[in-house]
Amino acid sequence: HSPQCCTPPPLAPVSTKPAFEDTLSTIALPPPGPAHYTARRALWLAPVPEAPLPPVPSTSRQRLEHLLSMPGAVESEEVWKSGVEKVWKGLVAGGRLKRRLPMNLVIKILHAGWIRDPETWPAGEVAPETDDNMNEPLESQSI
């Protein structure tokens, strides 16, 4: 087997890290078998460059983070009308965010929208503290 089969491709300039499948598509691997496995494993285990530091959050993201960090933010109409509603409408319409948001913010935005959507979260309903009753047999649960 040739040494080229196990050498990872040259690294791209400081852009985003390519997905493993993208890396695989740029390499000539041996035919299926032990050599193929060894070459693919070497690619998988090859160190990847450090990701560049994330950019400074935009002012709109900082504003969202501030709004959603307040106590009771998810339930607050003031927070909802201050920008969360607009982001939620874009998300549920299938729109793409202009900039990435951390998952914890996305979850808070979706939660805020769900409690305002009568089809998703009936008015006045409160989420149970625990779902321990899910472990009980169906016969013992009140339906």
PDB file of C-alpha atoms in Angstrom:
ATOM      1  CA  HIS A   1       0.000   0.000   0.000  1.00  0.00           C
ATOM      2  CA  SER A   2       1.210   3.501  -0.765  1.00  0.00           C
ATOM      3  CA  PRO A   3       1.830   6.145   1.931  1.00  0.00           C
ATOM      4  CA  GLN A   4      -0.499   8.615   0.155  1.00  0.00           C
ATOM      5  CA  CYS A   5      -3.555   6.561   1.099  1.00  0.00           C
ATOM      6  CA  CYS A   6      -3.145   7.404   4.771  1.00  0.00           C
ATOM      7  CA  THR A   7      -2.010  11.021   4.517  1.00  0.00           C
ATOM      8  CA  PRO A   8      -4.776  13.528   5.150  1.00  0.00           C
ATOM      9  CA  PRO A   9      -5.358  16.180   2.492  1.00  0.00           C
ATOM     10  CA  PRO A  10      -3.755  19.611   2.904  1.00  0.00           C
ATOM     11  CA  LEU A  11      -5.698  21.726   5.348  1.00  0.00           C
ATOM     12  CA  ALA A  12      -7.940  24.463   4.081  1.00  0.00           C
ATOM     13  CA  PRO A  13      -7.121  28.035   5.062  1.00  0.00           C
ATOM     14  CA  VAL A  14      -8.701  29.267   8.280  1.00  0.00           C
ATOM     15  CA  SER A  15     -12.238  28.540   7.186  1.00  0.00           C
ATOM     16  CA  THR A  16     -14.562  26.039   8.760  1.00  0.00           C
ATOM     17  CA  LYS A  17     -13.341  22.518   9.441  1.00  0.00           C
ATOM     18  CA  PRO A  18     -14.427  20.191   6.619  1.00  0.00           C
ATOM     19  CA  ALA A  19     -16.741  17.362   7.501  1.00  0.00           C
ATOM     20  CA  PHE A  20     -15.222  13.903   7.576  1.00  0.00           C
ATOM     21  CA  GLU A  21     -17.198  12.962   4.463  1.00  0.00           C
ATOM     22  CA  ASP A  22     -15.701  15.939   2.624  1.00  0.00           C
ATOM     23  CA  THR A  23     -12.232  14.788   3.635  1.00  0.00           C
ATOM     24  CA  LEU A  24     -12.996  11.258   2.435  1.00  0.00           C
ATOM     25  CA  SER A  25     -14.116  12.551  -0.950  1.00  0.00           C
ATOM     26  CA  THR A  26     -10.682  14.100  -1.553  1.00  0.00           C
ATOM     27  CA  ILE A  27      -8.656  10.961  -0.792  1.00  0.00           C
ATOM     28  CA  ALA A  28      -8.063   7.896  -2.964  1.00  0.00           C
ATOM     29  CA  LEU A  29      -8.687   5.011  -0.581  1.00  0.00           C
ATOM     30  CA  PRO A  30      -7.672   1.411  -1.262  1.00  0.00           C
ATOM     31  CA  PRO A  31     -10.454  -0.992  -2.262  1.00  0.00           C
ATOM     32  CA  PRO A  32     -12.662  -2.340   0.553  1.00  0.00           C
ATOM     33  CA  GLY A  33     -10.790  -4.587   2.935  1.00  0.00           C
ATOM     34  CA  PRO A  34      -8.234  -4.272   5.743  1.00  0.00           C
ATOM     35  CA  ALA A  35      -6.132  -1.641   3.921  1.00  0.00           C
ATOM     36  CA  HIS A  36      -9.271   0.457   3.305  1.00  0.00           C
ATOM     37  CA  TYR A  37     -10.201   0.211   6.982  1.00  0.00           C
ATOM     38  CA  THR A  38      -6.673   1.179   8.076  1.00  0.00           C
ATOM     39  CA  ALA A  39      -6.548   4.177   5.718  1.00  0.00           C
ATOM     40  CA  ARG A  40     -10.005   5.388   6.724  1.00  0.00           C
ATOM     41  CA  ARG A  41      -9.180   4.948  10.420  1.00  0.00           C
ATOM     42  CA  ALA A  42      -5.954   6.948   9.976  1.00  0.00           C
ATOM     43  CA  LEU A  43      -7.961   9.800   8.431  1.00  0.00           C
ATOM     44  CA  TRP A  44     -10.491   9.676  11.250  1.00  0.00           C
ATOM     45  CA  LEU A  45      -7.774   9.797  13.899  1.00  0.00           C
ATOM     46  CA  ALA A  46      -5.677  12.492  12.186  1.00  0.00           C
ATOM     47  CA  PRO A  47      -5.546  15.671  14.286  1.00  0.00           C
ATOM     48  CA  VAL A  48      -7.611  18.532  12.974  1.00  0.00           C
ATOM     49  CA  PRO A  49      -6.524  22.157  13.190  1.00  0.00           C
ATOM     50  CA  GLU A  50      -7.811  24.264  16.021  1.00  0.00           C
ATOM     51  CA  ALA A  51     -11.018  26.008  15.062  1.00  0.00           C
ATOM     52  CA  PRO A  52     -10.639  29.772  14.827  1.00  0.00           C
ATOM     53  CA  LEU A  53     -11.976  31.735  17.767  1.00  0.00           C
ATOM     54  CA  PRO A  54     -15.640  32.574  17.331  1.00  0.00           C
ATOM     55  CA  PRO A  55     -16.344  36.144  16.294  1.00  0.00           C
ATOM     56  CA  VAL A  56     -17.586  38.626  18.871  1.00  0.00           C
ATOM     57  CA  PRO A  57     -21.363  38.157  19.179  1.00  0.00           C
ATOM     58  CA  SER A  58     -23.407  40.684  17.222  1.00  0.00           C
ATOM     59  CA  THR A  59     -25.324  43.352  19.104  1.00  0.00           C
ATOM     60  CA  SER A  60     -28.603  41.611  18.239  1.00  0.00           C
ATOM     61  CA  ARG A  61     -27.338  38.327  19.721  1.00  0.00           C
ATOM     62  CA  GLN A  62     -26.061  40.138  22.818  1.00  0.00           C
ATOM     63  CA  ARG A  63     -29.499  41.730  23.160  1.00  0.00           C
ATOM     64  CA  LEU A  64     -31.237  38.346  22.841  1.00  0.00           C
ATOM     65  CA  GLU A  65     -28.850  36.824  25.395  1.00  0.00           C
ATOM     66  CA  HIS A  66     -29.558  39.689  27.792  1.00  0.00           C
ATOM     67  CA  LEU A  67     -33.334  39.479  27.313  1.00  0.00           C
ATOM     68  CA  LEU A  68     -33.462  35.708  27.727  1.00  0.00           C
ATOM     69  CA  SER A  69     -31.192  35.704  30.785  1.00  0.00           C
ATOM     70  CA  MET A  70     -33.715  37.709  32.817  1.00  0.00           C
ATOM     71  CA  PRO A  71     -35.776  35.775  35.387  1.00  0.00           C
ATOM     72  CA  GLY A  72     -39.078  34.667  33.855  1.00  0.00           C
ATOM     73  CA  ALA A  73     -37.927  35.734  30.382  1.00  0.00           C
ATOM     74  CA  VAL A  74     -39.618  32.861  28.556  1.00  0.00           C
ATOM     75  CA  GLU A  75     -43.022  33.829  29.991  1.00  0.00           C
ATOM     76  CA  SER A  76     -42.517  37.622  29.748  1.00  0.00           C
ATOM     77  CA  GLU A  77     -44.616  39.471  27.160  1.00  0.00           C
ATOM     78  CA  GLU A  78     -42.158  42.372  27.274  1.00  0.00           C
ATOM     79  CA  VAL A  79     -39.266  40.056  26.352  1.00  0.00           C
ATOM     80  CA  TRP A  80     -41.417  38.369  23.692  1.00  0.00           C
ATOM     81  CA  LYS A  81     -42.287  41.694  22.040  1.00  0.00           C
ATOM     82  CA  SER A  82     -38.684  42.962  22.320  1.00  0.00           C
ATOM     83  CA  GLY A  83     -37.372  40.702  19.574  1.00  0.00           C
ATOM     84  CA  VAL A  84     -37.872  37.093  20.621  1.00  0.00           C
ATOM     85  CA  GLU A  85     -41.163  36.867  18.700  1.00  0.00           C
ATOM     86  CA  LYS A  86     -39.507  37.923  15.438  1.00  0.00           C
ATOM     87  CA  VAL A  87     -36.733  35.336  15.774  1.00  0.00           C
ATOM     88  CA  TRP A  88     -39.263  32.624  16.729  1.00  0.00           C
ATOM     89  CA  LYS A  89     -41.463  33.385  13.703  1.00  0.00           C
ATOM     90  CA  GLY A  90     -38.446  33.090  11.423  1.00  0.00           C
ATOM     91  CA  LEU A  91     -37.408  29.768  12.960  1.00  0.00           C
ATOM     92  CA  VAL A  92     -40.841  28.136  12.787  1.00  0.00           C
ATOM     93  CA  ALA A  93     -41.306  29.377   9.221  1.00  0.00           C
ATOM     94  CA  GLY A  94     -38.193  27.421   8.272  1.00  0.00           C
ATOM     95  CA  GLY A  95     -36.025  30.481   7.840  1.00  0.00           C
ATOM     96  CA  ARG A  96     -32.281  30.418   8.311  1.00  0.00           C
ATOM     97  CA  LEU A  97     -30.561  32.495  10.918  1.00  0.00           C
ATOM     98  CA  LYS A  98     -28.188  35.126   9.561  1.00  0.00           C
ATOM     99  CA  ARG A  99     -25.750  34.207  12.335  1.00  0.00           C
ATOM    100  CA  ARG A 100     -25.468  31.132  14.492  1.00  0.00           C
ATOM    101  CA  LEU A 101     -27.062  31.116  17.918  1.00  0.00           C
ATOM    102  CA  PRO A 102     -26.107  28.878  20.819  1.00  0.00           C
ATOM    103  CA  MET A 103     -28.511  25.976  21.313  1.00  0.00           C
ATOM    104  CA  ASN A 104     -29.520  27.189  24.794  1.00  0.00           C
ATOM    105  CA  LEU A 105     -30.811  30.449  23.245  1.00  0.00           C
ATOM    106  CA  VAL A 106     -32.653  28.616  20.464  1.00  0.00           C
ATOM    107  CA  ILE A 107     -34.343  26.395  23.060  1.00  0.00           C
ATOM    108  CA  LYS A 108     -35.475  29.426  25.085  1.00  0.00           C
ATOM    109  CA  ILE A 109     -36.807  31.102  21.927  1.00  0.00           C
ATOM    110  CA  LEU A 110     -38.734  27.975  20.919  1.00  0.00           C
ATOM    111  CA  HIS A 111     -40.050  27.499  24.457  1.00  0.00           C
ATOM    112  CA  ALA A 112     -41.272  31.117  24.544  1.00  0.00           C
ATOM    113  CA  GLY A 113     -43.092  30.563  21.247  1.00  0.00           C
ATOM    114  CA  TRP A 114     -44.575  27.223  22.233  1.00  0.00           C
ATOM    115  CA  ILE A 115     -46.202  28.597  25.367  1.00  0.00           C
ATOM    116  CA  ARG A 116     -47.853  31.249  23.208  1.00  0.00           C
ATOM    117  CA  ASP A 117     -49.072  28.789  20.563  1.00  0.00           C
ATOM    118  CA  PRO A 118     -52.408  27.235  21.609  1.00  0.00           C
ATOM    119  CA  GLU A 119     -51.883  24.254  19.305  1.00  0.00           C
ATOM    120  CA  THR A 120     -48.518  23.424  20.866  1.00  0.00           C
ATOM    121  CA  TRP A 121     -49.057  24.461  24.471  1.00  0.00           C
ATOM    122  CA  PRO A 122     -52.691  24.862  25.644  1.00  0.00           C
ATOM    123  CA  ALA A 123     -53.288  28.149  27.485  1.00  0.00           C
ATOM    124  CA  GLY A 124     -52.805  27.897  31.221  1.00  0.00           C
ATOM    125  CA  GLU A 125     -51.087  24.515  31.104  1.00  0.00           C
ATOM    126  CA  VAL A 126     -47.949  24.046  33.127  1.00  0.00           C
ATOM    127  CA  ALA A 127     -45.257  21.509  32.330  1.00  0.00           C
ATOM    128  CA  PRO A 128     -45.029  18.785  34.978  1.00  0.00           C
ATOM    129  CA  GLU A 129     -42.036  18.996  37.293  1.00  0.00           C
ATOM    130  CA  THR A 130     -41.121  15.411  36.491  1.00  0.00           C
ATOM    131  CA  ASP A 131     -42.091  12.661  34.130  1.00  0.00           C
ATOM    132  CA  ASP A 132     -41.594   9.914  36.734  1.00  0.00           C
ATOM    133  CA  ASN A 133     -45.090   8.613  36.009  1.00  0.00           C
ATOM    134  CA  MET A 134     -43.771   7.532  32.602  1.00  0.00           C
ATOM    135  CA  ASN A 135     -42.122   4.596  34.374  1.00  0.00           C
ATOM    136  CA  GLU A 136     -45.405   3.385  35.877  1.00  0.00           C
ATOM    137  CA  PRO A 137     -47.384   0.665  34.104  1.00  0.00           C
ATOM    138  CA  LEU A 138     -50.188   2.106  31.974  1.00  0.00           C
ATOM    139  CA  GLU A 139     -52.870   0.477  34.160  1.00  0.00           C
ATOM    140  CA  SER A 140     -51.846   2.590  37.170  1.00  0.00           C
ATOM    141  CA  GLN A 141     -51.807   5.895  35.289  1.00  0.00           C
ATOM    142  CA  SER A 142     -54.974   7.945  35.248  1.00  0.00           C
ATOM    143  CA  ILE A 143     -56.061   8.604  31.701  1.00  0.00           C
TER     144      ILE A 143
END
